[in-house]
PDB file of C-alpha atoms in Angstrom:
ATOM      1  CA  GLY A   1      -4.505 -12.795   8.379  1.00  0.00           C
ATOM      2  CA  GLU A   2      -6.889  -9.896   7.966  1.00  0.00           C
ATOM      3  CA  ASN A   3     -10.131 -10.295   6.172  1.00  0.00           C
ATOM      4  CA  VAL A   4     -12.430  -7.530   5.273  1.00  0.00           C
ATOM      5  CA  GLU A   5     -16.206  -8.012   4.256  1.00  0.00           C
ATOM      6  CA  GLN A   6     -18.013  -5.232   2.532  1.00  0.00           C
ATOM      7  CA  HIS A   7     -21.806  -4.794   1.665  1.00  0.00           C
ATOM      8  CA  PRO A   8     -23.518  -4.235  -0.308  1.00  0.00           C
ATOM      9  CA  SER A   9     -21.894  -4.952  -3.556  1.00  0.00           C
ATOM     10  CA  THR A  10     -24.163  -2.677  -5.513  1.00  0.00           C
ATOM     11  CA  LEU A  11     -26.158   0.423  -4.343  1.00  0.00           C
ATOM     12  CA  SER A  12     -28.503   2.702  -6.450  1.00  0.00           C
ATOM     13  CA  VAL A  13     -29.868   5.894  -5.098  1.00  0.00           C
ATOM     14  CA  GLN A  14     -31.535   9.003  -6.329  1.00  0.00           C
ATOM     15  CA  GLU A  15     -29.614  12.202  -6.434  1.00  0.00           C
ATOM     16  CA  GLY A  16     -29.749  13.883  -2.996  1.00  0.00           C
ATOM     17  CA  ASP A  17     -30.380  10.679  -1.029  1.00  0.00           C
ATOM     18  CA  SER A  18     -27.952   9.287   1.295  1.00  0.00           C
ATOM     19  CA  ALA A  19     -25.950   6.291   0.766  1.00  0.00           C
ATOM     20  CA  VAL A  20     -24.094   3.912   3.435  1.00  0.00           C
ATOM     21  CA  ILE A  21     -21.650   1.343   2.865  1.00  0.00           C
ATOM     22  CA  LYS A  22     -20.585  -1.157   5.579  1.00  0.00           C
ATOM     23  CA  CYS A  23     -17.510  -3.077   6.365  1.00  0.00           C
ATOM     24  CA  THR A  24     -16.527  -5.722   8.952  1.00  0.00           C
ATOM     25  CA  TYR A  25     -12.911  -6.702   9.705  1.00  0.00           C
ATOM     26  CA  SER A  26     -11.400  -9.966  11.504  1.00  0.00           C
ATOM     27  CA  ASP A  27      -8.354  -8.799  13.019  1.00  0.00           C
ATOM     28  CA  SER A  28      -8.469  -6.758  16.295  1.00  0.00           C
ATOM     29  CA  ALA A  29      -4.938  -5.529  15.782  1.00  0.00           C
ATOM     30  CA  SER A  30      -5.961  -3.436  12.731  1.00  0.00           C
ATOM     31  CA  ASN A  31      -5.649   0.285  13.440  1.00  0.00           C
ATOM     32  CA  TYR A  32      -6.276   2.126  10.212  1.00  0.00           C
ATOM     33  CA  PHE A  33      -9.460   2.168   8.196  1.00  0.00           C
ATOM     34  CA  PRO A  34      -9.348   4.018   4.823  1.00  0.00           C
ATOM     35  CA  TRP A  35     -11.975   4.346   2.074  1.00  0.00           C
ATOM     36  CA  TYR A  36     -11.135   4.540  -1.359  1.00  0.00           C
ATOM     37  CA  LYS A  37     -13.094   5.754  -4.644  1.00  0.00           C
ATOM     38  CA  GLN A  38     -12.262   4.271  -8.051  1.00  0.00           C
ATOM     39  CA  GLU A  39     -13.590   5.792 -11.188  1.00  0.00           C
ATOM     40  CA  LEU A  40     -13.792   3.644 -14.384  1.00  0.00           C
ATOM     41  CA  GLY A  41     -10.470   2.761 -15.708  1.00  0.00           C
ATOM     42  CA  LYS A  42      -8.349   4.410 -13.030  1.00  0.00           C
ATOM     43  CA  GLY A  43      -6.578   3.598  -9.697  1.00  0.00           C
ATOM     44  CA  PRO A  44      -8.322   4.089  -6.555  1.00  0.00           C
ATOM     45  CA  GLN A  45      -7.958   7.246  -4.677  1.00  0.00           C
ATOM     46  CA  LEU A  46      -8.465   7.994  -0.905  1.00  0.00           C
ATOM     47  CA  ILE A  47     -11.438   9.810   0.138  1.00  0.00           C
ATOM     48  CA  ILE A  48     -11.439   9.512   3.738  1.00  0.00           C
ATOM     49  CA  ASP A  49      -9.772   7.551   6.635  1.00  0.00           C
ATOM     50  CA  ILE A  50     -10.064   6.884  10.231  1.00  0.00           C
ATOM     51  CA  ARG A  51      -7.725   5.519  12.927  1.00  0.00           C
ATOM     52  CA  SER A  52      -8.731   3.297  15.785  1.00  0.00           C
ATOM     53  CA  ASN A  53      -8.515   6.127  18.374  1.00  0.00           C
ATOM     54  CA  VAL A  54     -11.346   7.930  16.704  1.00  0.00           C
ATOM     55  CA  GLY A  55     -15.107   6.872  16.524  1.00  0.00           C
ATOM     56  CA  GLU A  56     -16.162   9.290  13.726  1.00  0.00           C
ATOM     57  CA  LYS A  57     -14.761  11.470  11.234  1.00  0.00           C
ATOM     58  CA  LYS A  58     -16.410  13.847   8.651  1.00  0.00           C
ATOM     59  CA  ASP A  59     -15.246  15.649   5.622  1.00  0.00           C
ATOM     60  CA  GLN A  60     -18.180  17.979   3.880  1.00  0.00           C
ATOM     61  CA  ARG A  61     -20.569  15.286   2.633  1.00  0.00           C
ATOM     62  CA  ILE A  62     -18.604  12.203   3.652  1.00  0.00           C
ATOM     63  CA  ALA A  63     -18.359  10.652   7.162  1.00  0.00           C
ATOM     64  CA  VAL A  64     -16.899   7.457   8.370  1.00  0.00           C
ATOM     65  CA  THR A  65     -17.852   5.877  11.674  1.00  0.00           C
ATOM     66  CA  LEU A  66     -15.895   3.055  13.417  1.00  0.00           C
ATOM     67  CA  ASN A  67     -16.845   0.552  16.245  1.00  0.00           C
ATOM     68  CA  LYS A  68     -13.866  -1.227  17.335  1.00  0.00           C
ATOM     69  CA  THR A  69     -15.708  -3.587  19.656  1.00  0.00           C
ATOM     70  CA  ALA A  70     -18.045  -4.814  16.853  1.00  0.00           C
ATOM     71  CA  LYS A  71     -15.113  -4.556  14.348  1.00  0.00           C
ATOM     72  CA  HIS A  72     -17.189  -2.658  11.755  1.00  0.00           C
ATOM     73  CA  PHE A  73     -16.931   0.764  10.177  1.00  0.00           C
ATOM     74  CA  SER A  74     -19.201   2.459   7.633  1.00  0.00           C
ATOM     75  CA  LEU A  75     -19.055   5.128   4.961  1.00  0.00           C
ATOM     76  CA  HIS A  76     -21.781   7.532   4.882  1.00  0.00           C
ATOM     77  CA  ILE A  77     -22.550   9.979   1.840  1.00  0.00           C
ATOM     78  CA  THR A  78     -25.047  12.505   2.065  1.00  0.00           C
ATOM     79  CA  GLU A  79     -26.755  14.551  -0.538  1.00  0.00           C
ATOM     80  CA  THR A  80     -25.353  12.310  -3.226  1.00  0.00           C
ATOM     81  CA  GLN A  81     -24.515  13.609  -6.609  1.00  0.00           C
ATOM     82  CA  PRO A  82     -24.190  11.861 -10.072  1.00  0.00           C
ATOM     83  CA  GLU A  83     -20.312  12.469  -9.757  1.00  0.00           C
ATOM     84  CA  ASP A  84     -20.387  10.310  -6.685  1.00  0.00           C
ATOM     85  CA  SER A  85     -21.083   7.259  -8.996  1.00  0.00           C
ATOM     86  CA  ALA A  86     -18.009   4.915  -8.629  1.00  0.00           C
ATOM     87  CA  VAL A  87     -16.718   1.903  -6.992  1.00  0.00           C
ATOM     88  CA  TYR A  88     -15.944   2.416  -3.327  1.00  0.00           C
ATOM     89  CA  PHE A  89     -13.511   0.153  -1.332  1.00  0.00           C
ATOM     90  CA  CYS A  90     -13.010  -0.043   2.314  1.00  0.00           C
ATOM     91  CA  ALA A  91      -9.925  -1.427   3.796  1.00  0.00           C
ATOM     92  CA  ALA A  92      -8.233  -2.220   7.202  1.00  0.00           C
ATOM     93  CA  SER A  93      -4.412  -2.440   7.916  1.00  0.00           C
ATOM     94  CA  GLN A  94      -2.114  -3.028  10.734  1.00  0.00           C
ATOM     95  CA  THR A  95       0.859  -3.320   8.072  1.00  0.00           C
ATOM     96  CA  ALA A  96      -0.257  -3.650   4.498  1.00  0.00           C
ATOM     97  CA  LEU A  97      -3.975  -2.654   3.458  1.00  0.00           C
ATOM     98  CA  ILE A  98      -6.426  -5.476   3.015  1.00  0.00           C
ATOM     99  CA  PHE A  99      -9.356  -4.314   0.984  1.00  0.00           C
ATOM    100  CA  GLY A 100     -13.034  -5.383   0.729  1.00  0.00           C
ATOM    101  CA  LYS A 101     -14.631  -6.552  -2.426  1.00  0.00           C
ATOM    102  CA  GLY A 102     -15.998  -3.139  -3.353  1.00  0.00           C
ATOM    103  CA  THR A 103     -19.427  -1.428  -3.770  1.00  0.00           C
ATOM    104  CA  THR A 104     -20.646   0.044  -6.979  1.00  0.00           C
ATOM    105  CA  LEU A 105     -22.668   2.917  -6.212  1.00  0.00           C
ATOM    106  CA  SER A 106     -24.861   4.391  -8.866  1.00  0.00           C
ATOM    107  CA  VAL A 107     -26.493   8.044  -8.407  1.00  0.00           C
ATOM    108  CA  SER A 108     -29.241   8.864 -10.849  1.00  0.00           C
ATOM    109  CA  SER A 109     -30.432  12.263 -11.379  1.00  0.00           C
TER     110      SER A 109
ATOM    111  CA  SER B   1       5.554  16.137  -6.167  1.00  0.00           C
ATOM    112  CA  GLN B   2       5.500  12.394  -6.324  1.00  0.00           C
ATOM    113  CA  THR B   3       4.323  10.329  -9.354  1.00  0.00           C
ATOM    114  CA  ILE B   4       3.965   6.817 -10.084  1.00  0.00           C
ATOM    115  CA  HIS B   5       4.300   5.142 -13.642  1.00  0.00           C
ATOM    116  CA  GLN B   6       3.197   1.716 -14.357  1.00  0.00           C
ATOM    117  CA  TRP B   7       3.401   0.173 -17.721  1.00  0.00           C
ATOM    118  CA  PRO B   8       2.238  -1.394 -20.026  1.00  0.00           C
ATOM    119  CA  ALA B   9      -1.416  -0.026 -19.770  1.00  0.00           C
ATOM    120  CA  THR B  10      -2.665  -3.077 -21.528  1.00  0.00           C
ATOM    121  CA  LEU B  11      -1.181  -6.339 -22.414  1.00  0.00           C
ATOM    122  CA  VAL B  12      -2.638  -9.508 -24.295  1.00  0.00           C
ATOM    123  CA  GLN B  13      -0.681 -12.625 -23.795  1.00  0.00           C
ATOM    124  CA  PRO B  14      -1.041 -16.322 -24.508  1.00  0.00           C
ATOM    125  CA  VAL B  15      -1.181 -18.787 -21.762  1.00  0.00           C
ATOM    126  CA  GLY B  16       2.394 -20.103 -20.975  1.00  0.00           C
ATOM    127  CA  SER B  17       4.114 -16.938 -21.926  1.00  0.00           C
ATOM    128  CA  PRO B  18       6.130 -14.849 -19.503  1.00  0.00           C
ATOM    129  CA  LEU B  19       5.000 -11.462 -17.870  1.00  0.00           C
ATOM    130  CA  SER B  20       6.777  -8.344 -16.847  1.00  0.00           C
ATOM    131  CA  LEU B  21       4.871  -5.439 -15.282  1.00  0.00           C
ATOM    132  CA  GLU B  22       6.925  -2.625 -14.162  1.00  0.00           C
ATOM    133  CA  CYS B  23       6.305   0.339 -11.750  1.00  0.00           C
ATOM    134  CA  THR B  24       8.390   3.324 -10.906  1.00  0.00           C
ATOM    135  CA  VAL B  25       7.785   5.893  -8.354  1.00  0.00           C
ATOM    136  CA  GLU B  26       9.386   9.510  -8.618  1.00  0.00           C
ATOM    137  CA  GLY B  27       9.881  12.226  -6.110  1.00  0.00           C
ATOM    138  CA  THR B  28      10.284  10.143  -2.990  1.00  0.00           C
ATOM    139  CA  SER B  29      12.702   7.939  -1.364  1.00  0.00           C
ATOM    140  CA  ASN B  30      12.382   4.642   0.398  1.00  0.00           C
ATOM    141  CA  PRO B  31       8.618   4.274  -0.340  1.00  0.00           C
ATOM    142  CA  ASN B  32       6.694   1.112   0.555  1.00  0.00           C
ATOM    143  CA  LEU B  33       5.652  -0.497  -2.603  1.00  0.00           C
ATOM    144  CA  TYR B  34       2.704  -2.836  -3.485  1.00  0.00           C
ATOM    145  CA  TRP B  35       1.107  -4.884  -6.202  1.00  0.00           C
ATOM    146  CA  TYR B  36      -2.637  -5.413  -6.242  1.00  0.00           C
ATOM    147  CA  ARG B  37      -4.945  -7.443  -8.643  1.00  0.00           C
ATOM    148  CA  GLN B  38      -8.291  -6.465  -9.274  1.00  0.00           C
ATOM    149  CA  ALA B  39     -10.541  -9.222 -10.765  1.00  0.00           C
ATOM    150  CA  ALA B  40     -14.174  -9.110 -11.276  1.00  0.00           C
ATOM    151  CA  GLY B  41     -16.111  -9.553  -8.198  1.00  0.00           C
ATOM    152  CA  ARG B  42     -13.100 -10.090  -5.951  1.00  0.00           C
ATOM    153  CA  GLY B  43     -12.206  -6.467  -5.237  1.00  0.00           C
ATOM    154  CA  LEU B  44      -8.404  -5.389  -4.650  1.00  0.00           C
ATOM    155  CA  GLN B  45      -6.227  -8.357  -3.693  1.00  0.00           C
ATOM    156  CA  LEU B  46      -2.920  -7.718  -2.174  1.00  0.00           C
ATOM    157  CA  LEU B  47      -0.316  -9.725  -4.030  1.00  0.00           C
ATOM    158  CA  PHE B  48       3.067  -8.315  -2.789  1.00  0.00           C
ATOM    159  CA  TYR B  49       4.505  -5.611  -0.808  1.00  0.00           C
ATOM    160  CA  SER B  50       8.024  -4.184  -0.196  1.00  0.00           C
ATOM    161  CA  VAL B  51       9.344  -2.147   2.525  1.00  0.00           C
ATOM    162  CA  GLY B  52      12.910  -1.777   1.080  1.00  0.00           C
ATOM    163  CA  ILE B  53      15.147  -3.024  -1.735  1.00  0.00           C
ATOM    164  CA  GLY B  54      15.259  -6.871  -1.945  1.00  0.00           C
ATOM    165  CA  GLN B  55      12.481  -7.058   0.738  1.00  0.00           C
ATOM    166  CA  ILE B  56       9.490  -8.679  -0.771  1.00  0.00           C
ATOM    167  CA  SER B  57       6.387 -10.079   1.332  1.00  0.00           C
ATOM    168  CA  SER B  58       3.998 -12.289  -0.567  1.00  0.00           C
ATOM    169  CA  GLU B  59       0.383 -12.504   0.377  1.00  0.00           C
ATOM    170  CA  VAL B  60      -0.851 -15.055  -2.011  1.00  0.00           C
ATOM    171  CA  PRO B  61       0.708 -18.184  -3.206  1.00  0.00           C
ATOM    172  CA  GLN B  62       0.618 -18.212  -6.891  1.00  0.00           C
ATOM    173  CA  ASN B  63       2.853 -18.314  -9.897  1.00  0.00           C
ATOM    174  CA  LEU B  64       3.729 -14.713  -9.828  1.00  0.00           C
ATOM    175  CA  SER B  65       6.869 -13.016  -8.247  1.00  0.00           C
ATOM    176  CA  ALA B  66       7.735  -9.616  -7.589  1.00  0.00           C
ATOM    177  CA  SER B  67      11.217  -8.084  -7.305  1.00  0.00           C
ATOM    178  CA  ARG B  68      12.553  -4.515  -6.115  1.00  0.00           C
ATOM    179  CA  PRO B  69      16.005  -4.079  -7.828  1.00  0.00           C
ATOM    180  CA  GLN B  70      16.161  -0.441  -7.034  1.00  0.00           C
ATOM    181  CA  ASP B  71      14.527   1.818  -4.345  1.00  0.00           C
ATOM    182  CA  ARG B  72      11.717   3.245  -6.554  1.00  0.00           C
ATOM    183  CA  GLN B  73      11.106   0.163  -8.888  1.00  0.00           C
ATOM    184  CA  PHE B  74       8.923  -2.625  -8.576  1.00  0.00           C
ATOM    185  CA  ILE B  75       8.472  -5.353 -10.974  1.00  0.00           C
ATOM    186  CA  LEU B  76       5.767  -8.131 -11.131  1.00  0.00           C
ATOM    187  CA  SER B  77       6.720 -11.269 -13.273  1.00  0.00           C
ATOM    188  CA  SER B  78       5.515 -14.712 -14.346  1.00  0.00           C
ATOM    189  CA  LYS B  79       7.435 -17.261 -15.926  1.00  0.00           C
ATOM    190  CA  LYS B  80       4.291 -19.007 -17.306  1.00  0.00           C
ATOM    191  CA  LEU B  81       0.977 -17.289 -17.368  1.00  0.00           C
ATOM    192  CA  LEU B  82      -2.342 -18.838 -16.407  1.00  0.00           C
ATOM    193  CA  LEU B  83      -5.690 -18.022 -17.575  1.00  0.00           C
ATOM    194  CA  SER B  84      -6.560 -17.116 -14.069  1.00  0.00           C
ATOM    195  CA  ASP B  85      -3.906 -14.447 -14.059  1.00  0.00           C
ATOM    196  CA  SER B  86      -6.084 -12.141 -16.175  1.00  0.00           C
ATOM    197  CA  GLY B  87      -6.990  -9.055 -14.358  1.00  0.00           C
ATOM    198  CA  PHE B  88      -6.283  -5.326 -13.565  1.00  0.00           C
ATOM    199  CA  TYR B  89      -2.896  -4.909 -11.854  1.00  0.00           C
ATOM    200  CA  LEU B  90      -2.311  -1.857  -9.697  1.00  0.00           C
ATOM    201  CA  CYS B  91       0.969  -0.688  -8.543  1.00  0.00           C
ATOM    202  CA  ALA B  92       0.939   1.381  -5.308  1.00  0.00           C
ATOM    203  CA  TRP B  93       3.277   3.248  -2.971  1.00  0.00           C
ATOM    204  CA  SER B  94       3.015   4.841   0.530  1.00  0.00           C
ATOM    205  CA  VAL B  95       5.199   6.930   2.686  1.00  0.00           C
ATOM    206  CA  GLY B  96       5.151   4.143   5.428  1.00  0.00           C
ATOM    207  CA  TYR B  97       6.301   5.111   8.928  1.00  0.00           C
ATOM    208  CA  VAL B  98       6.877   8.678   9.655  1.00  0.00           C
ATOM    209  CA  ALA B  99       7.835   9.737  13.389  1.00  0.00           C
ATOM    210  CA  GLY B 100       6.594   6.222  14.503  1.00  0.00           C
ATOM    211  CA  VAL B 101       3.235   6.339  12.625  1.00  0.00           C
ATOM    212  CA  ASP B 102       2.142   4.654   9.672  1.00  0.00           C
ATOM    213  CA  THR B 103       0.788   7.428   7.498  1.00  0.00           C
ATOM    214  CA  GLY B 104      -1.483   4.740   5.749  1.00  0.00           C
ATOM    215  CA  GLU B 105      -2.446   6.547   2.550  1.00  0.00           C
ATOM    216  CA  LEU B 106      -1.662   4.502  -0.739  1.00  0.00           C
ATOM    217  CA  PHE B 107      -1.113   6.170  -3.940  1.00  0.00           C
ATOM    218  CA  PHE B 108      -2.051   3.964  -6.929  1.00  0.00           C
ATOM    219  CA  GLY B 109      -0.740   4.006 -10.333  1.00  0.00           C
ATOM    220  CA  GLU B 110      -3.228   3.900 -13.563  1.00  0.00           C
ATOM    221  CA  GLY B 111      -3.141   0.029 -13.637  1.00  0.00           C
ATOM    222  CA  SER B 112      -2.177  -2.418 -16.132  1.00  0.00           C
ATOM    223  CA  ARG B 113      -4.921  -4.560 -17.889  1.00  0.00           C
ATOM    224  CA  LEU B 114      -3.685  -8.080 -18.581  1.00  0.00           C
ATOM    225  CA  THR B 115      -5.659 -10.619 -20.690  1.00  0.00           C
ATOM    226  CA  VAL B 116      -4.537 -14.025 -20.873  1.00  0.00           C
ATOM    227  CA  LEU B 117      -5.889 -16.079 -23.926  1.00  0.00           C
TER     228      LEU B 117
END
């Protein structure tokens, strides 16, 4: 089955800096790669996703890149703000979503 | 609009006791339903998913079970809890396939925090 590895497990940045989180997946049949943000005590929420026929997707300060040959995808957050502090999960799917272990992002002002 | 309800929000149970967590979805029909567990340092682990009434797929062998007695109801159960069952349990739903394409997005409930003592 699918296995998703996510790095780093924790990331601390200064407000205004960029943050990058990377994930690799094992199943070449996976074709959907979302990113979720989880705030304390709440369920995760989708922030951006990409499908296997697209290499890059951007939504304001958030972008995701996908390299199907290398089986890795990344989340890029520019101009980070304190409210970006949360746990971020990547996932890969052909049928049901398999998630990475999460990255705790801390943005200090 | 669609909503997902999950209860109870918190639960403290002794080892060996039974468990029942319930999840219902409103405002949609024939959703895909999921149970995930979130334990410290282990991310979101898929436990069960269901594409229809009575159809349950298990991803991880364990002492938990799931049932879908109605279209928009998903129940997570155990006959005898273990200490290792402690964690944050999340129910989720998705639209599933629309026009041959898996829309993908999962909508999560607020979670149920289970502590087994």
